[in-house]
Amino acid sequence: MITDKVARKKTFSKILVAIHESSKSADKAVVYATRIAKDYNSILVVLYVVRAQSNLSSATVPSHVIDFKKQAQEYLTKISEKIHKYNESENIVKVKTEIIASIKVAHAIADYAKDKHIDLIVVGPRGRSKLKSLVLGSVTSDVVRLANCPVLTVR
């Protein structure tokens, strides 16, 4: 007989959908993560990581980062509205949104997931060709490599 405690450990109580730029693949990742959160009655954390070109430990934040954060907030507001429209009265997905800035996006996502005890990360690839992905690097593949929990990539 499986106890509730064991059953809960094998499910996803906190799901992170990680976004580093608004795109169709990010939208698809949000839809998948919302469905999974609904199925598992999980908390859905929508994390938007703004790529910063400089160290953010200084007292002044560069204006481009402030602009990116404003764009991210607008995107998260739209996403939150879509998720709330998707919710039905019987099984409502609990949603938390957060914006962070980092030089290393994949590291920021993996570190956030570890610090917040996330059970599943959902990400959408940017849709680059294989050659561009090799030359420029891929946040998604780095998240898969760095994460301490399962990562679901959504195309």
Coordinates of N, CA, C and O in Angstrom, one line a residue:
M1 N 0.8 -1.2 0.0 CA 0.0 0.0 0.0 C 0.9 1.2 0.0 O 1.8 1.4 0.8
I2 N 0.6 2.2 -0.9 CA 1.4 3.4 -1.0 C 0.7 4.5 -0.1 O -0.5 4.7 -0.2
T3 N 1.5 5.1 0.7 CA 1.0 6.1 1.6 C 0.9 7.4 0.8 O 1.5 7.6 -0.3
D4 N 0.1 8.4 1.3 CA -0.1 9.7 0.7 C 1.3 10.4 0.6 O 1.5 11.1 -0.4
K5 N 2.1 10.3 1.6 CA 3.4 11.0 1.6 C 4.3 10.5 0.4 O 4.9 11.3 -0.3
V6 N 4.3 9.2 0.2 CA 5.1 8.6 -0.9 C 4.5 9.0 -2.2 O 5.2 9.4 -3.1
A7 N 3.2 9.0 -2.3 CA 2.5 9.3 -3.6 C 2.8 10.8 -3.9 O 3.0 11.2 -5.1
R8 N 2.8 11.7 -2.9 CA 3.0 13.1 -3.1 C 4.5 13.3 -3.6 O 4.7 14.2 -4.4
K9 N 5.4 12.6 -3.1 CA 6.8 12.7 -3.4 C 7.0 12.4 -4.9 O 7.9 12.9 -5.5
K10 N 6.2 11.5 -5.5 CA 6.4 11.1 -6.8 C 5.6 11.9 -7.8 O 5.7 11.7 -9.0
T11 N 4.9 12.9 -7.4 CA 4.2 13.8 -8.2 C 4.9 15.2 -8.3 O 5.9 15.4 -7.5
F12 N 4.4 16.1 -9.0 CA 4.9 17.4 -9.2 C 4.1 18.4 -8.3 O 3.0 18.7 -8.7
S13 N 4.7 18.9 -7.2 CA 3.9 19.8 -6.4 C 4.2 21.3 -6.8 O 3.4 22.1 -6.7
K14 N 5.5 21.5 -7.4 CA 5.8 22.8 -7.9 C 6.4 22.7 -9.3 O 7.4 21.9 -9.5
I15 N 5.8 23.3 -10.2 CA 6.2 23.3 -11.6 C 6.7 24.7 -12.0 O 6.0 25.6 -11.8
L16 N 7.8 24.7 -12.6 CA 8.4 26.0 -13.1 C 8.4 26.0 -14.6 O 8.9 25.1 -15.3
V17 N 7.8 27.0 -15.2 CA 7.9 27.2 -16.6 C 8.8 28.4 -16.8 O 8.6 29.5 -16.2
A18 N 9.9 28.1 -17.4 CA 11.0 29.1 -17.5 C 11.0 29.8 -18.9 O 11.0 29.1 -19.9
I19 N 11.0 31.1 -18.9 CA 10.9 31.9 -20.1 C 12.1 32.8 -20.1 O 12.3 33.5 -19.1
H20 N 12.8 32.9 -21.2 CA 13.9 33.9 -21.3 C 13.6 34.9 -22.5 O 14.4 35.8 -22.7
E21 N 12.6 34.7 -23.2 CA 12.1 35.6 -24.2 C 10.7 35.2 -24.6 O 10.4 34.0 -24.7
S22 N 9.9 36.2 -24.9 CA 8.5 35.8 -25.3 C 8.6 35.3 -26.8 O 9.2 35.9 -27.6
S23 N 7.9 34.2 -27.0 CA 7.9 33.5 -28.3 C 6.8 32.5 -28.3 O 6.2 32.2 -27.3
K24 N 6.6 31.9 -29.5 CA 5.5 30.9 -29.6 C 5.9 29.7 -28.8 O 5.1 29.1 -28.2
S25 N 7.2 29.3 -28.8 CA 7.6 28.2 -28.0 C 7.4 28.4 -26.5 O 7.1 27.5 -25.7
A26 N 7.6 29.7 -26.1 CA 7.4 30.0 -24.7 C 5.9 29.9 -24.3 O 5.5 29.4 -23.3
D27 N 5.0 30.4 -25.3 CA 3.6 30.2 -25.1 C 3.2 28.8 -25.0 O 2.4 28.4 -24.1
K28 N 3.7 27.9 -25.8 CA 3.4 26.5 -25.8 C 3.9 25.9 -24.5 O 3.2 25.0 -23.9
A29 N 5.0 26.3 -24.0 CA 5.6 25.8 -22.7 C 4.6 26.1 -21.6 O 4.3 25.3 -20.7
V30 N 4.1 27.4 -21.6 CA 3.1 27.8 -20.6 C 1.9 27.0 -20.6 O 1.4 26.5 -19.6
V31 N 1.4 26.7 -21.8 CA 0.1 25.9 -22.0 C 0.4 24.5 -21.4 O -0.4 23.9 -20.6
Y32 N 1.5 23.8 -21.8 CA 1.8 22.5 -21.3 C 2.0 22.5 -19.8 O 1.4 21.6 -19.1
A33 N 2.7 23.5 -19.3 CA 2.9 23.5 -17.8 C 1.6 23.7 -17.1 O 1.4 23.2 -16.0
T34 N 0.7 24.5 -17.6 CA -0.6 24.8 -17.0 C -1.4 23.5 -16.9 O -2.0 23.2 -15.9
R35 N -1.4 22.7 -18.0 CA -2.1 21.5 -18.1 C -1.5 20.5 -17.0 O -2.3 19.8 -16.3
I36 N -0.2 20.4 -16.9 CA 0.4 19.5 -16.0 C 0.1 19.9 -14.6 O -0.2 19.1 -13.7
A37 N 0.2 21.3 -14.3 CA -0.1 21.8 -13.0 C -1.6 21.5 -12.6 O -1.9 21.1 -11.4
K38 N -2.4 21.6 -13.6 CA -3.9 21.3 -13.3 C -4.0 19.8 -13.0 O -4.7 19.4 -12.0
D39 N -3.4 18.9 -13.8 CA -3.5 17.5 -13.5 C -3.0 17.0 -12.2 O -3.5 16.1 -11.6
Y40 N -1.9 17.7 -11.7 CA -1.2 17.3 -10.5 C -1.6 18.2 -9.3 O -1.1 18.0 -8.2
N41 N -2.5 19.2 -9.6 CA -2.9 20.1 -8.6 C -1.7 20.8 -8.0 O -1.5 20.9 -6.7
S42 N -0.8 21.3 -8.8 CA 0.5 21.8 -8.5 C 0.4 23.4 -8.5 O -0.4 24.0 -9.1
I43 N 1.4 23.9 -7.8 CA 1.7 25.3 -7.9 C 2.5 25.6 -9.2 O 3.5 24.9 -9.5
L44 N 2.1 26.5 -10.0 CA 2.8 26.8 -11.3 C 3.5 28.1 -11.1 O 2.9 29.2 -10.7
V45 N 4.8 28.1 -11.2 CA 5.7 29.3 -11.1 C 6.1 29.6 -12.6 O 6.7 28.8 -13.2
V46 N 5.7 30.8 -13.0 CA 6.2 31.3 -14.3 C 7.3 32.3 -14.1 O 7.1 33.4 -13.5
L47 N 8.5 31.8 -14.5 CA 9.7 32.6 -14.2 C 10.2 33.2 -15.6 O 10.5 32.5 -16.5
Y48 N 10.4 34.5 -15.6 CA 10.9 35.2 -16.8 C 12.3 35.6 -16.4 O 12.5 36.4 -15.5
V49 N 13.3 35.2 -17.2 CA 14.7 35.6 -16.9 C 15.1 36.6 -18.0 O 15.1 36.3 -19.2
V50 N 15.4 37.8 -17.5 CA 15.9 38.8 -18.4 C 17.4 38.7 -18.5 O 18.1 38.6 -17.5
R51 N 17.9 38.6 -19.7 CA 19.4 38.5 -19.9 C 20.0 39.9 -19.6 O 19.7 40.9 -20.3
A52 N 20.9 39.9 -18.7 CA 21.6 41.2 -18.4 C 23.0 41.0 -18.9 O 23.6 40.0 -18.9
Q53 N 23.5 42.1 -19.5 CA 24.9 42.1 -20.0 C 26.0 42.5 -19.1 O 27.1 42.4 -19.4
S54 N 25.6 42.9 -17.9 CA 26.6 43.3 -16.9 C 26.2 42.8 -15.5 O 25.1 42.3 -15.3
N55 N 27.1 42.9 -14.6 CA 26.9 42.4 -13.2 C 25.8 43.3 -12.6 O 25.9 44.5 -12.6
L56 N 24.8 42.6 -12.0 CA 23.7 43.4 -11.4 C 24.0 43.7 -9.9 O 23.1 44.2 -9.2
S57 N 25.2 43.5 -9.4 CA 25.4 43.7 -8.0 C 25.7 45.2 -7.7 O 25.8 45.6 -6.6
S58 N 25.8 46.0 -8.8 CA 26.1 47.4 -8.6 C 24.8 48.1 -8.2 O 23.7 47.6 -8.3
A59 N 24.9 49.3 -7.7 CA 23.7 50.0 -7.1 C 22.8 50.5 -8.2 O 21.6 50.6 -8.0
T60 N 23.3 50.7 -9.4 CA 22.4 51.2 -10.5 C 22.2 50.1 -11.5 O 23.1 49.4 -11.9
V61 N 21.0 49.9 -11.9 CA 20.6 48.9 -12.9 C 20.6 49.5 -14.2 O 19.9 50.6 -14.4
P62 N 21.2 49.0 -15.3 CA 21.2 49.6 -16.6 C 19.8 49.8 -17.1 O 18.9 49.0 -16.9
S63 N 19.6 50.8 -17.9 CA 18.2 51.2 -18.4 C 17.7 50.1 -19.3 O 16.5 49.8 -19.3
H64 N 18.5 49.4 -20.1 CA 18.0 48.4 -21.0 C 17.4 47.2 -20.2 O 16.5 46.6 -20.6
V65 N 18.0 46.9 -19.0 CA 17.5 45.9 -18.1 C 16.1 46.3 -17.6 O 15.2 45.5 -17.5
I66 N 16.0 47.5 -17.2 CA 14.7 48.0 -16.7 C 13.6 47.9 -17.8 O 12.5 47.5 -17.6
D67 N 14.0 48.3 -19.1 CA 13.1 48.1 -20.2 C 12.7 46.7 -20.4 O 11.5 46.4 -20.7
F68 N 13.7 45.8 -20.4 CA 13.4 44.4 -20.6 C 12.5 43.8 -19.5 O 11.6 43.0 -19.7
K69 N 12.7 44.3 -18.3 CA 11.8 43.9 -17.1 C 10.4 44.4 -17.3 O 9.5 43.7 -17.0
K70 N 10.2 45.6 -17.9 CA 8.9 46.1 -18.2 C 8.2 45.2 -19.2 O 7.0 44.9 -19.1
Q71 N 9.0 44.9 -20.3 CA 8.4 44.0 -21.3 C 8.1 42.6 -20.7 O 7.0 42.1 -21.1
A72 N 8.9 42.1 -19.9 CA 8.7 40.8 -19.2 C 7.4 40.9 -18.4 O 6.6 40.0 -18.4
Q73 N 7.2 42.0 -17.7 CA 6.0 42.1 -16.8 C 4.8 42.2 -17.7 O 3.8 41.6 -17.3
E74 N 4.8 42.9 -18.8 CA 3.7 42.9 -19.7 C 3.3 41.5 -20.2 O 2.2 41.1 -20.3
Y75 N 4.4 40.8 -20.6 CA 4.2 39.4 -21.1 C 3.6 38.5 -20.0 O 2.7 37.8 -20.2
L76 N 4.1 38.6 -18.8 CA 3.6 37.8 -17.7 C 2.2 38.1 -17.3 O 1.4 37.2 -17.0
T77 N 1.8 39.4 -17.5 CA 0.4 39.8 -17.2 C -0.5 39.1 -18.2 O -1.5 38.6 -17.9
K78 N -0.1 39.1 -19.5 CA -0.9 38.5 -20.6 C -1.0 37.0 -20.3 O -2.0 36.4 -20.4
I79 N 0.1 36.4 -19.9 CA 0.2 34.9 -19.7 C -0.7 34.6 -18.5 O -1.5 33.6 -18.5
S80 N -0.7 35.4 -17.4 CA -1.5 35.2 -16.2 C -3.0 35.2 -16.6 O -3.8 34.4 -16.1
E81 N -3.3 36.2 -17.4 CA -4.7 36.3 -17.8 C -5.2 35.1 -18.6 O -6.3 34.6 -18.4
K82 N -4.3 34.6 -19.5 CA -4.7 33.4 -20.3 C -4.8 32.2 -19.3 O -5.7 31.4 -19.5
I83 N -3.9 32.1 -18.3 CA -4.0 30.9 -17.4 C -5.3 31.0 -16.6 O -6.0 30.0 -16.4
H84 N -5.7 32.2 -16.2 CA -6.9 32.4 -15.4 C -8.1 32.1 -16.2 O -9.1 31.5 -15.7
K85 N -8.1 32.4 -17.5 CA -9.2 32.1 -18.4 C -9.3 30.6 -18.6 O -10.4 30.0 -18.7
Y86 N -8.2 29.9 -18.6 CA -8.1 28.4 -18.7 C -8.7 27.7 -17.5 O -9.2 26.6 -17.6
N87 N -8.5 28.3 -16.3 CA -9.0 27.7 -15.1 C -10.5 27.4 -15.1 O -11.2 28.3 -15.5
E88 N -10.9 26.3 -14.6 CA -12.3 26.0 -14.3 C -12.5 26.1 -12.8 O -11.6 26.0 -12.0
S89 N -13.7 26.2 -12.4 CA -14.0 26.5 -11.0 C -13.6 25.3 -10.1 O -13.3 25.4 -9.0
E90 N -13.6 24.1 -10.7 CA -13.4 22.9 -9.9 C -11.9 22.6 -9.6 O -11.5 22.0 -8.6
N91 N -11.0 23.0 -10.5 CA -9.6 22.7 -10.3 C -8.8 23.9 -10.8 O -8.3 23.9 -11.9
I92 N -8.6 24.8 -9.9 CA -7.9 26.1 -10.3 C -6.4 25.9 -10.1 O -5.9 25.5 -9.0
V93 N -5.6 26.4 -11.1 CA -4.2 26.3 -11.0 C -3.7 27.5 -10.2 O -4.1 28.7 -10.5
K94 N -2.9 27.3 -9.2 CA -2.3 28.4 -8.4 C -1.0 28.9 -9.1 O -0.2 28.0 -9.5
V95 N -1.0 30.1 -9.4 CA 0.1 30.7 -10.3 C 0.9 31.8 -9.5 O 0.3 32.6 -8.9
K96 N 2.2 31.7 -9.7 CA 3.1 32.7 -9.1 C 4.0 33.1 -10.3 O 4.5 32.3 -11.0
T97 N 4.2 34.4 -10.4 CA 5.0 34.9 -11.5 C 6.2 35.7 -10.9 O 6.1 36.3 -9.8
E98 N 7.3 35.6 -11.5 CA 8.5 36.2 -11.0 C 9.5 36.6 -12.2 O 9.5 35.9 -13.2
I99 N 10.1 37.7 -12.0 CA 11.1 38.2 -13.0 C 12.5 38.3 -12.3 O 12.5 38.9 -11.3
I100 N 13.5 37.7 -13.0 CA 14.8 37.9 -12.4 C 15.7 38.3 -13.6 O 15.4 38.1 -14.8
A101 N 16.9 38.9 -13.3 CA 17.8 39.3 -14.3 C 19.1 38.5 -14.0 O 19.5 38.4 -12.9
S102 N 19.8 38.1 -15.1 CA 21.0 37.3 -14.9 C 21.9 37.4 -16.2 O 21.3 37.4 -17.3
I103 N 23.2 37.3 -16.0 CA 24.1 37.2 -17.1 C 24.0 35.8 -17.8 O 23.9 35.6 -19.0
K104 N 23.9 34.8 -16.9 CA 23.8 33.4 -17.4 C 22.4 32.9 -17.1 O 22.0 32.5 -16.0
V105 N 21.6 32.9 -18.2 CA 20.1 32.6 -18.1 C 19.9 31.1 -17.6 O 19.1 30.9 -16.7
A106 N 20.6 30.2 -18.2 CA 20.4 28.8 -17.8 C 20.8 28.5 -16.4 O 20.1 27.8 -15.7
H107 N 21.9 29.1 -16.0 CA 22.3 28.9 -14.6 C 21.3 29.5 -13.6 O 21.0 29.0 -12.6
A108 N 20.7 30.7 -14.0 CA 19.7 31.3 -13.2 C 18.5 30.5 -13.0 O 17.9 30.3 -11.9
I109 N 18.0 29.8 -14.1 CA 16.9 29.0 -14.1 C 17.1 27.7 -13.2 O 16.3 27.4 -12.3
A110 N 18.3 27.1 -13.4 CA 18.6 25.9 -12.6 C 18.8 26.2 -11.2 O 18.3 25.5 -10.3
D111 N 19.4 27.3 -10.9 CA 19.6 27.8 -9.5 C 18.3 28.1 -8.8 O 18.0 27.7 -7.6
Y112 N 17.4 28.8 -9.5 CA 16.1 29.1 -9.0 C 15.3 27.9 -8.7 O 14.7 27.7 -7.6
A113 N 15.3 26.9 -9.6 CA 14.6 25.6 -9.4 C 15.1 24.9 -8.2 O 14.4 24.4 -7.4
K114 N 16.4 24.9 -8.0 CA 17.0 24.2 -6.8 C 16.7 24.9 -5.5 O 16.2 24.3 -4.6
D115 N 16.8 26.3 -5.5 CA 16.5 27.0 -4.3 C 15.1 27.0 -3.9 O 14.7 27.0 -2.7
K116 N 14.2 26.9 -4.9 CA 12.7 26.9 -4.6 C 12.1 25.5 -4.5 O 10.9 25.4 -4.5
H117 N 12.9 24.5 -4.6 CA 12.5 23.1 -4.5 C 11.5 22.8 -5.6 O 10.4 22.2 -5.3
I118 N 11.8 23.1 -6.8 CA 10.9 22.9 -8.0 C 11.0 21.4 -8.3 O 12.1 20.8 -8.3
D119 N 9.9 20.8 -8.7 CA 9.9 19.4 -9.0 C 10.0 19.1 -10.5 O 10.4 18.0 -11.0
L120 N 9.6 20.1 -11.4 CA 9.6 19.9 -12.8 C 9.9 21.3 -13.4 O 9.2 22.3 -13.1
I121 N 10.8 21.3 -14.4 CA 11.0 22.6 -15.2 C 10.4 22.3 -16.6 O 10.7 21.3 -17.2
V122 N 9.6 23.3 -17.1 CA 9.1 23.2 -18.5 C 9.7 24.4 -19.2 O 9.6 25.5 -18.8
V123 N 10.3 24.1 -20.4 CA 10.9 25.1 -21.2 C 10.6 24.9 -22.7 O 10.3 23.8 -23.1
G124 N 10.6 26.0 -23.4 CA 10.4 25.9 -24.9 C 11.7 26.3 -25.6 O 12.2 27.3 -25.2
P125 N 12.1 25.5 -26.5 CA 13.3 25.9 -27.3 C 13.0 27.1 -28.1 O 11.9 27.4 -28.5
R126 N 14.0 27.9 -28.5 CA 13.8 29.1 -29.3 C 13.5 28.8 -30.8 O 13.2 29.6 -31.5
G127 N 13.8 27.5 -31.2 CA 13.5 27.2 -32.6 C 14.6 27.5 -33.6 O 14.3 27.7 -34.7
R128 N 15.8 27.7 -33.1 CA 16.9 27.9 -34.0 C 17.3 26.7 -34.7 O 17.0 25.6 -34.3
S129 N 18.0 26.9 -35.8 CA 18.5 25.7 -36.5 C 19.6 25.0 -35.7 O 20.1 25.6 -34.7
K130 N 20.0 23.8 -36.0 CA 21.0 23.1 -35.3 C 22.3 23.8 -35.3 O 23.0 23.9 -34.3
L131 N 22.7 24.4 -36.5 CA 24.0 25.1 -36.6 C 24.0 26.3 -35.7 O 24.9 26.5 -35.0
K132 N 22.9 27.1 -35.8 CA 22.9 28.3 -34.9 C 22.9 28.0 -33.5 O 23.5 28.6 -32.6
S133 N 22.3 26.9 -33.1 CA 22.2 26.4 -31.7 C 23.6 26.0 -31.3 O 24.0 26.3 -30.2
L134 N 24.4 25.4 -32.1 CA 25.7 25.0 -31.8 C 26.6 26.2 -31.6 O 27.5 26.3 -30.7
V135 N 26.5 27.2 -32.5 CA 27.4 28.3 -32.5 C 27.0 29.3 -31.4 O 27.9 29.7 -30.6
L136 N 25.7 29.5 -31.1 CA 25.3 30.5 -30.1 C 25.0 29.9 -28.8 O 24.9 30.6 -27.8
G137 N 25.0 28.6 -28.7 CA 24.6 27.9 -27.4 C 23.1 27.8 -27.3 O 22.4 28.6 -27.9
S138 N 22.7 27.0 -26.4 CA 21.2 26.8 -26.2 C 20.9 26.9 -24.7 O 21.4 26.1 -24.0
V139 N 20.1 27.8 -24.3 CA 19.6 27.9 -23.0 C 18.9 26.6 -22.5 O 19.2 26.1 -21.5
T140 N 18.1 26.1 -23.4 CA 17.3 24.9 -23.1 C 18.2 23.7 -22.8 O 18.1 23.0 -21.8
S141 N 19.2 23.5 -23.7 CA 20.1 22.3 -23.5 C 20.9 22.5 -22.2 O 21.2 21.6 -21.5
D142 N 21.3 23.8 -21.9 CA 22.1 24.1 -20.7 C 21.2 23.8 -19.4 O 21.7 23.3 -18.4
V143 N 19.9 24.2 -19.5 CA 19.0 24.0 -18.4 C 18.9 22.4 -18.1 O 19.0 22.0 -17.0
V144 N 18.7 21.7 -19.2 CA 18.6 20.2 -19.1 C 19.9 19.7 -18.4 O 19.8 18.8 -17.5
R145 N 21.1 20.2 -18.8 CA 22.3 19.7 -18.2 C 22.5 20.1 -16.8 O 23.0 19.4 -16.0
L146 N 22.1 21.3 -16.4 CA 22.3 21.9 -15.1 C 21.3 21.6 -14.0 O 21.6 21.6 -12.8
A147 N 20.1 21.3 -14.4 CA 18.9 21.1 -13.5 C 19.1 19.9 -12.6 O 19.6 18.9 -13.0
N148 N 18.6 20.1 -11.4 CA 18.5 18.9 -10.4 C 17.2 18.2 -10.4 O 17.0 17.4 -9.6
C149 N 16.3 18.6 -11.3 CA 15.0 17.9 -11.4 C 14.7 17.6 -12.9 O 15.4 18.1 -13.8
P150 N 13.6 16.9 -13.2 CA 13.3 16.6 -14.6 C 13.0 17.9 -15.3 O 12.5 18.9 -14.8
V151 N 13.3 17.9 -16.6 CA 13.1 19.1 -17.5 C 12.3 18.6 -18.7 O 12.7 17.6 -19.4
L152 N 11.2 19.2 -19.0 CA 10.4 18.9 -20.1 C 10.5 20.0 -21.1 O 10.3 21.2 -20.8
T153 N 11.0 19.7 -22.3 CA 11.1 20.7 -23.4 C 9.9 20.5 -24.3 O 9.5 19.4 -24.7
V154 N 9.3 21.6 -24.7 CA 8.1 21.7 -25.5 C 8.4 22.4 -26.8 O 8.9 23.5 -26.8
R155 N 8.0 21.7 -27.9 CA 8.2 22.3 -29.2 C 7.0 22.9 -29.7 O 5.9 22.4 -29.5

